[in-house]
């Protein structure tokens, strides 16, 4: 009987040691996992704040600005104000709005969200920067080059470009399409032709309503799951890449 009791006690001690060892290994594993996640988060954390729009804008001269965005500075800021009035300042988030309303020590939810964005992604991408990215891509810039120029992730270039075109540029309050009304009004057509003749041609091209041109905007290959496009070959151009064929009429 004593021998059996000794065996039972030894078995209980062994089981208890196994349980303690398992708890120790589990705690050690969880601590290692926590440290690994913490180190990974530190590596993912952005090391510097994204350059502000005004710092970038001051770094290039007027000629360079017009070459990059196909418009002058006053025209660009006029477009910014027009979009801001149409979509609201909370949606547009101009650089001034971010600096004065969000980038302050405040307990508000918006300020806390800004601090989180600043820590992990460098801060909000202001409305001026979104328009600049869109205009640069429309002017022939590549997504990956635009991402490097404006210090953003290249995947954000796709999203910003398409969202800005869809929700801002194509907004009815920005540039409504009224050609049906224009082409049936002879007085309006005459005024447009006069305005067109006052352009760089020096009045030589009279009686013209607008000039039509087109270009190819490079895009990713469309897919069924992402874009609901069944035949991506329809978007493959003669130049050897997928694109959108865009045609534009200008009145000057």
mmCIF file of C-alpha atoms in Angstrom:
data_model
loop_
_atom_site.group_PDB
_atom_site.id
_atom_site.type_symbol
_atom_site.label_atom_id
_atom_site.label_comp_id
_atom_site.label_asym_id
_atom_site.label_seq_id
_atom_site.Cartn_x
_atom_site.Cartn_y
_atom_site.Cartn_z
ATOM 1 C CA UNK A 1 0.000 0.000 0.000
ATOM 2 C CA UNK A 2 2.829 2.385 0.805
ATOM 3 C CA UNK A 3 4.439 1.605 -2.526
ATOM 4 C CA UNK A 4 1.197 2.456 -4.368
ATOM 5 C CA UNK A 5 0.893 5.705 -2.431
ATOM 6 C CA UNK A 6 4.442 6.677 -3.381
ATOM 7 C CA UNK A 7 3.721 5.990 -7.063
ATOM 8 C CA UNK A 8 0.544 8.084 -6.885
ATOM 9 C CA UNK A 9 2.321 10.985 -5.204
ATOM 10 C CA UNK A 10 5.103 10.912 -7.780
ATOM 11 C CA UNK A 11 2.520 10.876 -10.573
ATOM 12 C CA UNK A 12 0.724 13.877 -9.103
ATOM 13 C CA UNK A 13 4.006 15.764 -8.747
ATOM 14 C CA UNK A 14 4.917 14.930 -12.353
ATOM 15 C CA UNK A 15 1.534 16.128 -13.625
ATOM 16 C CA UNK A 16 1.832 19.332 -11.622
ATOM 17 C CA UNK A 17 5.318 19.952 -13.041
ATOM 18 C CA UNK A 18 4.011 19.394 -16.565
ATOM 19 C CA UNK A 19 1.164 21.848 -15.994
ATOM 20 C CA UNK A 20 3.559 24.474 -14.585
ATOM 21 C CA UNK A 21 5.940 23.939 -17.505
ATOM 22 C CA UNK A 22 3.126 24.334 -20.014
ATOM 23 C CA UNK A 23 1.991 27.555 -18.324
ATOM 24 C CA UNK A 24 5.547 28.878 -18.397
ATOM 25 C CA UNK A 25 5.995 27.987 -22.081
ATOM 26 C CA UNK A 26 2.622 29.507 -22.939
ATOM 27 C CA UNK A 27 3.420 32.744 -21.134
ATOM 28 C CA UNK A 28 6.829 32.872 -22.752
ATOM 29 C CA UNK A 29 5.293 32.293 -26.190
ATOM 30 C CA UNK A 30 2.710 35.018 -25.643
ATOM 31 C CA UNK A 31 5.405 37.444 -24.476
ATOM 32 C CA UNK A 32 7.534 36.668 -27.527
ATOM 33 C CA UNK A 33 4.508 37.152 -29.783
ATOM 34 C CA UNK A 34 3.734 40.489 -28.117
ATOM 35 C CA UNK A 35 7.319 41.664 -28.602
ATOM 36 C CA UNK A 36 7.317 40.546 -32.228
ATOM 37 C CA UNK A 37 4.090 42.408 -32.936
ATOM 38 C CA UNK A 38 5.405 45.501 -31.163
ATOM 39 C CA UNK A 39 8.637 45.464 -33.182
ATOM 40 C CA UNK A 40 6.678 44.921 -36.396
ATOM 41 C CA UNK A 41 4.418 47.867 -35.576
ATOM 42 C CA UNK A 42 7.453 50.050 -34.894
ATOM 43 C CA UNK A 43 8.931 49.123 -38.259
ATOM 44 C CA UNK A 44 5.632 49.859 -39.963
ATOM 45 C CA UNK A 45 5.269 53.187 -38.196
ATOM 46 C CA UNK A 46 6.065 56.081 -40.500
ATOM 47 C CA UNK A 47 9.406 57.671 -39.605
ATOM 48 C CA UNK A 48 8.598 61.185 -40.833
ATOM 49 C CA UNK A 49 5.591 63.384 -41.418
ATOM 50 C CA UNK A 50 4.500 63.798 -45.019
ATOM 51 C CA UNK A 51 5.585 67.076 -46.620
ATOM 52 C CA UNK A 52 2.802 69.641 -46.654
ATOM 53 C CA UNK A 53 1.256 70.847 -49.895
ATOM 54 C CA UNK A 54 2.537 74.393 -49.408
ATOM 55 C CA UNK A 55 6.120 73.205 -48.912
ATOM 56 C CA UNK A 56 5.907 71.193 -52.125
ATOM 57 C CA UNK A 57 4.209 73.998 -54.016
ATOM 58 C CA UNK A 58 6.915 76.498 -53.007
ATOM 59 C CA UNK A 59 9.641 74.120 -54.174
ATOM 60 C CA UNK A 60 8.751 74.554 -57.882
ATOM 61 C CA UNK A 61 8.500 77.699 -59.981
ATOM 62 C CA UNK A 62 5.484 78.864 -61.995
ATOM 63 C CA UNK A 63 6.727 77.371 -65.265
ATOM 64 C CA UNK A 64 7.360 73.989 -63.674
ATOM 65 C CA UNK A 65 3.949 74.105 -61.980
ATOM 66 C CA UNK A 66 2.192 74.695 -65.282
ATOM 67 C CA UNK A 67 4.157 71.935 -66.993
ATOM 68 C CA UNK A 68 3.310 69.440 -64.246
ATOM 69 C CA UNK A 69 -0.392 70.158 -63.839
ATOM 70 C CA UNK A 70 -1.298 71.721 -67.215
ATOM 71 C CA UNK A 71 -2.626 74.870 -65.537
ATOM 72 C CA UNK A 72 -1.340 77.956 -63.754
ATOM 73 C CA UNK A 73 -1.287 78.374 -59.981
ATOM 74 C CA UNK A 74 -4.274 80.803 -59.919
ATOM 75 C CA UNK A 75 -6.288 78.390 -62.065
ATOM 76 C CA UNK A 76 -5.357 75.487 -59.796
ATOM 77 C CA UNK A 77 -6.391 77.295 -56.626
ATOM 78 C CA UNK A 78 -9.581 78.459 -58.305
ATOM 79 C CA UNK A 79 -10.384 74.804 -59.010
ATOM 80 C CA UNK A 80 -9.580 73.926 -55.376
ATOM 81 C CA UNK A 81 -11.993 76.550 -54.069
ATOM 82 C CA UNK A 82 -14.694 75.421 -56.462
ATOM 83 C CA UNK A 83 -14.364 71.784 -55.393
ATOM 84 C CA UNK A 84 -14.284 72.741 -51.710
ATOM 85 C CA UNK A 85 -17.519 74.701 -52.045
ATOM 86 C CA UNK A 86 -19.154 71.778 -53.825
ATOM 87 C CA UNK A 87 -18.114 68.919 -51.516
ATOM 88 C CA UNK A 88 -17.614 70.787 -48.220
ATOM 89 C CA UNK A 89 -14.460 71.603 -46.299
ATOM 90 C CA UNK A 90 -14.679 68.463 -44.128
ATOM 91 C CA UNK A 91 -14.625 66.317 -47.262
ATOM 92 C CA UNK A 92 -12.044 68.378 -49.142
ATOM 93 C CA UNK A 93 -9.698 68.872 -46.154
ATOM 94 C CA UNK A 94 -7.531 71.677 -47.490
ATOM 95 C CA UNK A 95 -4.058 72.173 -46.060
ATOM 96 C CA UNK A 96 -5.291 75.233 -44.153
ATOM 97 C CA UNK A 97 -8.204 73.240 -42.683
ATOM 98 C CA UNK A 98 -5.858 70.474 -41.549
ATOM 99 C CA UNK A 99 -3.383 72.915 -39.978
ATOM 100 C CA UNK A 100 -5.991 75.025 -38.174
ATOM 101 C CA UNK A 101 -8.734 72.530 -37.302
ATOM 102 C CA UNK A 102 -7.062 69.129 -36.944
ATOM 103 C CA UNK A 103 -3.337 69.524 -36.263
ATOM 104 C CA UNK A 104 -3.929 70.925 -32.778
ATOM 105 C CA UNK A 105 -3.889 69.465 -29.303
ATOM 106 C CA UNK A 106 -7.596 68.889 -28.897
ATOM 107 C CA UNK A 107 -9.694 66.099 -27.330
ATOM 108 C CA UNK A 108 -12.093 66.037 -30.279
ATOM 109 C CA UNK A 109 -12.622 62.853 -32.270
ATOM 110 C CA UNK A 110 -11.409 64.517 -35.486
ATOM 111 C CA UNK A 111 -8.177 65.664 -33.843
ATOM 112 C CA UNK A 112 -7.530 62.193 -32.390
ATOM 113 C CA UNK A 113 -8.105 60.621 -35.804
ATOM 114 C CA UNK A 114 -5.644 63.073 -37.323
ATOM 115 C CA UNK A 115 -3.026 62.170 -34.700
ATOM 116 C CA UNK A 116 -3.497 58.490 -35.515
ATOM 117 C CA UNK A 117 -3.111 59.131 -39.253
ATOM 118 C CA UNK A 118 -0.030 61.258 -38.612
ATOM 119 C CA UNK A 119 1.583 58.506 -36.554
ATOM 120 C CA UNK A 120 0.966 55.636 -38.941
ATOM 121 C CA UNK A 121 0.718 57.190 -42.421
ATOM 122 C CA UNK A 122 2.187 60.698 -42.164
ATOM 123 C CA UNK A 123 -1.116 62.549 -41.816
ATOM 124 C CA UNK A 124 -4.131 63.248 -43.997
ATOM 125 C CA UNK A 125 -3.650 63.780 -47.720
ATOM 126 C CA UNK A 126 -5.054 67.268 -48.236
ATOM 127 C CA UNK A 127 -7.484 68.193 -51.000
ATOM 128 C CA UNK A 128 -4.898 70.233 -52.927
ATOM 129 C CA UNK A 129 -2.619 67.215 -53.014
ATOM 130 C CA UNK A 130 -5.412 64.925 -54.234
ATOM 131 C CA UNK A 131 -6.217 67.299 -57.077
ATOM 132 C CA UNK A 132 -2.527 67.637 -57.918
ATOM 133 C CA UNK A 133 -2.128 63.839 -58.044
ATOM 134 C CA UNK A 134 -5.166 63.509 -60.308
ATOM 135 C CA UNK A 135 -4.053 66.290 -62.643
ATOM 136 C CA UNK A 136 -0.528 64.887 -62.858
ATOM 137 C CA UNK A 137 -1.779 61.421 -63.807
ATOM 138 C CA UNK A 138 -4.165 62.946 -66.347
ATOM 139 C CA UNK A 139 -1.194 64.909 -67.717
ATOM 140 C CA UNK A 140 0.778 61.734 -68.421
ATOM 141 C CA UNK A 141 2.380 60.877 -65.060
ATOM 142 C CA UNK A 142 2.745 57.255 -63.977
ATOM 143 C CA UNK A 143 1.186 55.980 -60.746
ATOM 144 C CA UNK A 144 4.457 54.792 -59.248
ATOM 145 C CA UNK A 145 6.267 58.048 -60.108
ATOM 146 C CA UNK A 146 3.439 60.160 -58.673
ATOM 147 C CA UNK A 147 3.595 58.137 -55.448
ATOM 148 C CA UNK A 148 7.301 58.896 -55.107
ATOM 149 C CA UNK A 149 6.905 62.610 -55.911
ATOM 150 C CA UNK A 150 4.128 63.192 -53.385
ATOM 151 C CA UNK A 151 5.393 60.741 -50.738
ATOM 152 C CA UNK A 152 2.385 58.409 -50.717
ATOM 153 C CA UNK A 153 1.894 54.685 -51.229
ATOM 154 C CA UNK A 154 1.464 53.731 -54.871
ATOM 155 C CA UNK A 155 -1.797 51.942 -54.059
ATOM 156 C CA UNK A 156 -3.129 55.257 -52.752
ATOM 157 C CA UNK A 157 -2.404 56.794 -56.164
ATOM 158 C CA UNK A 158 -4.980 54.507 -57.791
ATOM 159 C CA UNK A 159 -7.591 55.213 -55.138
ATOM 160 C CA UNK A 160 -7.068 58.985 -55.056
ATOM 161 C CA UNK A 161 -7.148 59.292 -58.840
ATOM 162 C CA UNK A 162 -10.406 57.389 -59.309
ATOM 163 C CA UNK A 163 -12.160 58.839 -56.251
ATOM 164 C CA UNK A 164 -11.223 62.410 -57.179
ATOM 165 C CA UNK A 165 -12.440 62.009 -60.747
ATOM 166 C CA UNK A 166 -15.685 60.334 -59.746
ATOM 167 C CA UNK A 167 -16.671 62.410 -56.722
ATOM 168 C CA UNK A 168 -15.027 65.794 -57.346
ATOM 169 C CA UNK A 169 -14.169 66.495 -60.981
ATOM 170 C CA UNK A 170 -17.377 64.910 -62.322
ATOM 171 C CA UNK A 171 -19.522 66.630 -59.696
ATOM 172 C CA UNK A 172 -22.436 68.504 -61.267
ATOM 173 C CA UNK A 173 -21.607 71.590 -59.208
ATOM 174 C CA UNK A 174 -18.076 71.704 -60.651
ATOM 175 C CA UNK A 175 -18.494 71.458 -64.407
ATOM 176 C CA UNK A 176 -22.019 70.565 -65.481
ATOM 177 C CA UNK A 177 -22.457 69.210 -68.995
ATOM 178 C CA UNK A 178 -24.758 71.678 -70.788
ATOM 179 C CA UNK A 179 -23.879 71.052 -74.436
ATOM 180 C CA UNK A 180 -27.460 70.205 -75.326
ATOM 181 C CA UNK A 181 -28.486 73.707 -74.311
ATOM 182 C CA UNK A 182 -25.478 75.340 -75.962
ATOM 183 C CA UNK A 183 -25.731 73.800 -79.429
ATOM 184 C CA UNK A 184 -29.340 74.943 -79.825
ATOM 185 C CA UNK A 185 -28.549 78.555 -78.886
ATOM 186 C CA UNK A 186 -26.956 80.524 -81.737
ATOM 187 C CA UNK A 187 -26.064 83.477 -79.531
ATOM 188 C CA UNK A 188 -24.267 81.182 -77.102
ATOM 189 C CA UNK A 189 -22.397 79.503 -79.946
ATOM 190 C CA UNK A 190 -21.327 82.894 -81.286
ATOM 191 C CA UNK A 191 -20.029 83.988 -77.880
ATOM 192 C CA UNK A 192 -18.066 80.745 -77.507
ATOM 193 C CA UNK A 193 -16.521 81.141 -80.965
ATOM 194 C CA UNK A 194 -15.454 84.695 -80.098
ATOM 195 C CA UNK A 195 -13.926 83.490 -76.853
ATOM 196 C CA UNK A 196 -12.099 80.692 -78.719
ATOM 197 C CA UNK A 197 -10.709 83.159 -81.261
ATOM 198 C CA UNK A 198 -9.191 85.253 -78.456
ATOM 199 C CA UNK A 199 -6.812 82.458 -77.527
ATOM 200 C CA UNK A 200 -3.245 81.983 -78.690
ATOM 201 C CA UNK A 201 -4.194 81.788 -82.359
ATOM 202 C CA UNK A 202 -4.589 85.600 -82.421
ATOM 203 C CA UNK A 203 -8.080 85.547 -83.884
ATOM 204 C CA UNK A 204 -7.112 83.500 -86.944
ATOM 205 C CA UNK A 205 -9.399 80.570 -86.102
ATOM 206 C CA UNK A 206 -12.797 82.254 -86.147
ATOM 207 C CA UNK A 207 -16.201 80.570 -86.029
ATOM 208 C CA UNK A 208 -14.949 77.578 -84.035
ATOM 209 C CA UNK A 209 -16.796 76.304 -80.986
ATOM 210 C CA UNK A 210 -14.086 74.013 -79.608
ATOM 211 C CA UNK A 211 -11.079 71.813 -80.286
ATOM 212 C CA UNK A 212 -11.317 68.053 -79.846
ATOM 213 C CA UNK A 213 -8.385 65.904 -78.814
ATOM 214 C CA UNK A 214 -7.819 62.635 -77.021
ATOM 215 C CA UNK A 215 -5.218 60.749 -75.060
ATOM 216 C CA UNK A 216 -4.751 57.392 -73.366
ATOM 217 C CA UNK A 217 -4.743 57.246 -69.560
ATOM 218 C CA UNK A 218 -2.800 54.209 -68.376
ATOM 219 C CA UNK A 219 -4.716 51.976 -65.919
ATOM 220 C CA UNK A 220 -4.339 48.595 -64.261
ATOM 221 C CA UNK A 221 -5.750 45.655 -66.145
ATOM 222 C CA UNK A 222 -9.481 45.561 -65.256
ATOM 223 C CA UNK A 223 -10.782 42.461 -63.516
ATOM 224 C CA UNK A 224 -14.192 40.910 -62.992
ATOM 225 C CA UNK A 225 -13.985 40.867 -59.188
ATOM 226 C CA UNK A 226 -12.709 44.423 -58.745
ATOM 227 C CA UNK A 227 -14.149 46.350 -61.719
ATOM 228 C CA UNK A 228 -16.933 44.048 -62.989
ATOM 229 C CA UNK A 229 -15.243 43.895 -66.389
ATOM 230 C CA UNK A 230 -15.555 40.557 -68.141
ATOM 231 C CA UNK A 231 -13.310 41.286 -71.122
ATOM 232 C CA UNK A 232 -10.194 43.248 -70.166
ATOM 233 C CA UNK A 233 -8.908 43.034 -73.758
ATOM 234 C CA UNK A 234 -11.297 45.868 -74.668
ATOM 235 C CA UNK A 235 -9.099 48.193 -72.591
ATOM 236 C CA UNK A 236 -5.789 47.100 -74.184
ATOM 237 C CA UNK A 237 -4.452 49.823 -76.481
ATOM 238 C CA UNK A 238 -2.286 49.784 -79.570
ATOM 239 C CA UNK A 239 0.544 51.203 -77.443
ATOM 240 C CA UNK A 240 0.848 48.012 -75.479
ATOM 241 C CA UNK A 241 -0.878 48.770 -72.166
ATOM 242 C CA UNK A 242 -4.352 48.941 -70.625
ATOM 243 C CA UNK A 243 -5.852 52.402 -70.661
ATOM 244 C CA UNK A 244 -8.915 54.610 -70.908
ATOM 245 C CA UNK A 245 -9.430 56.450 -74.169
ATOM 246 C CA UNK A 246 -10.367 59.985 -73.109
ATOM 247 C CA UNK A 247 -11.642 62.649 -75.500
ATOM 248 C CA UNK A 248 -11.992 66.259 -74.472
ATOM 249 C CA UNK A 249 -13.400 69.388 -76.094
ATOM 250 C CA UNK A 250 -11.975 72.743 -75.002
ATOM 251 C CA UNK A 251 -13.547 76.077 -75.809
ATOM 252 C CA UNK A 252 -10.316 78.048 -75.886
#
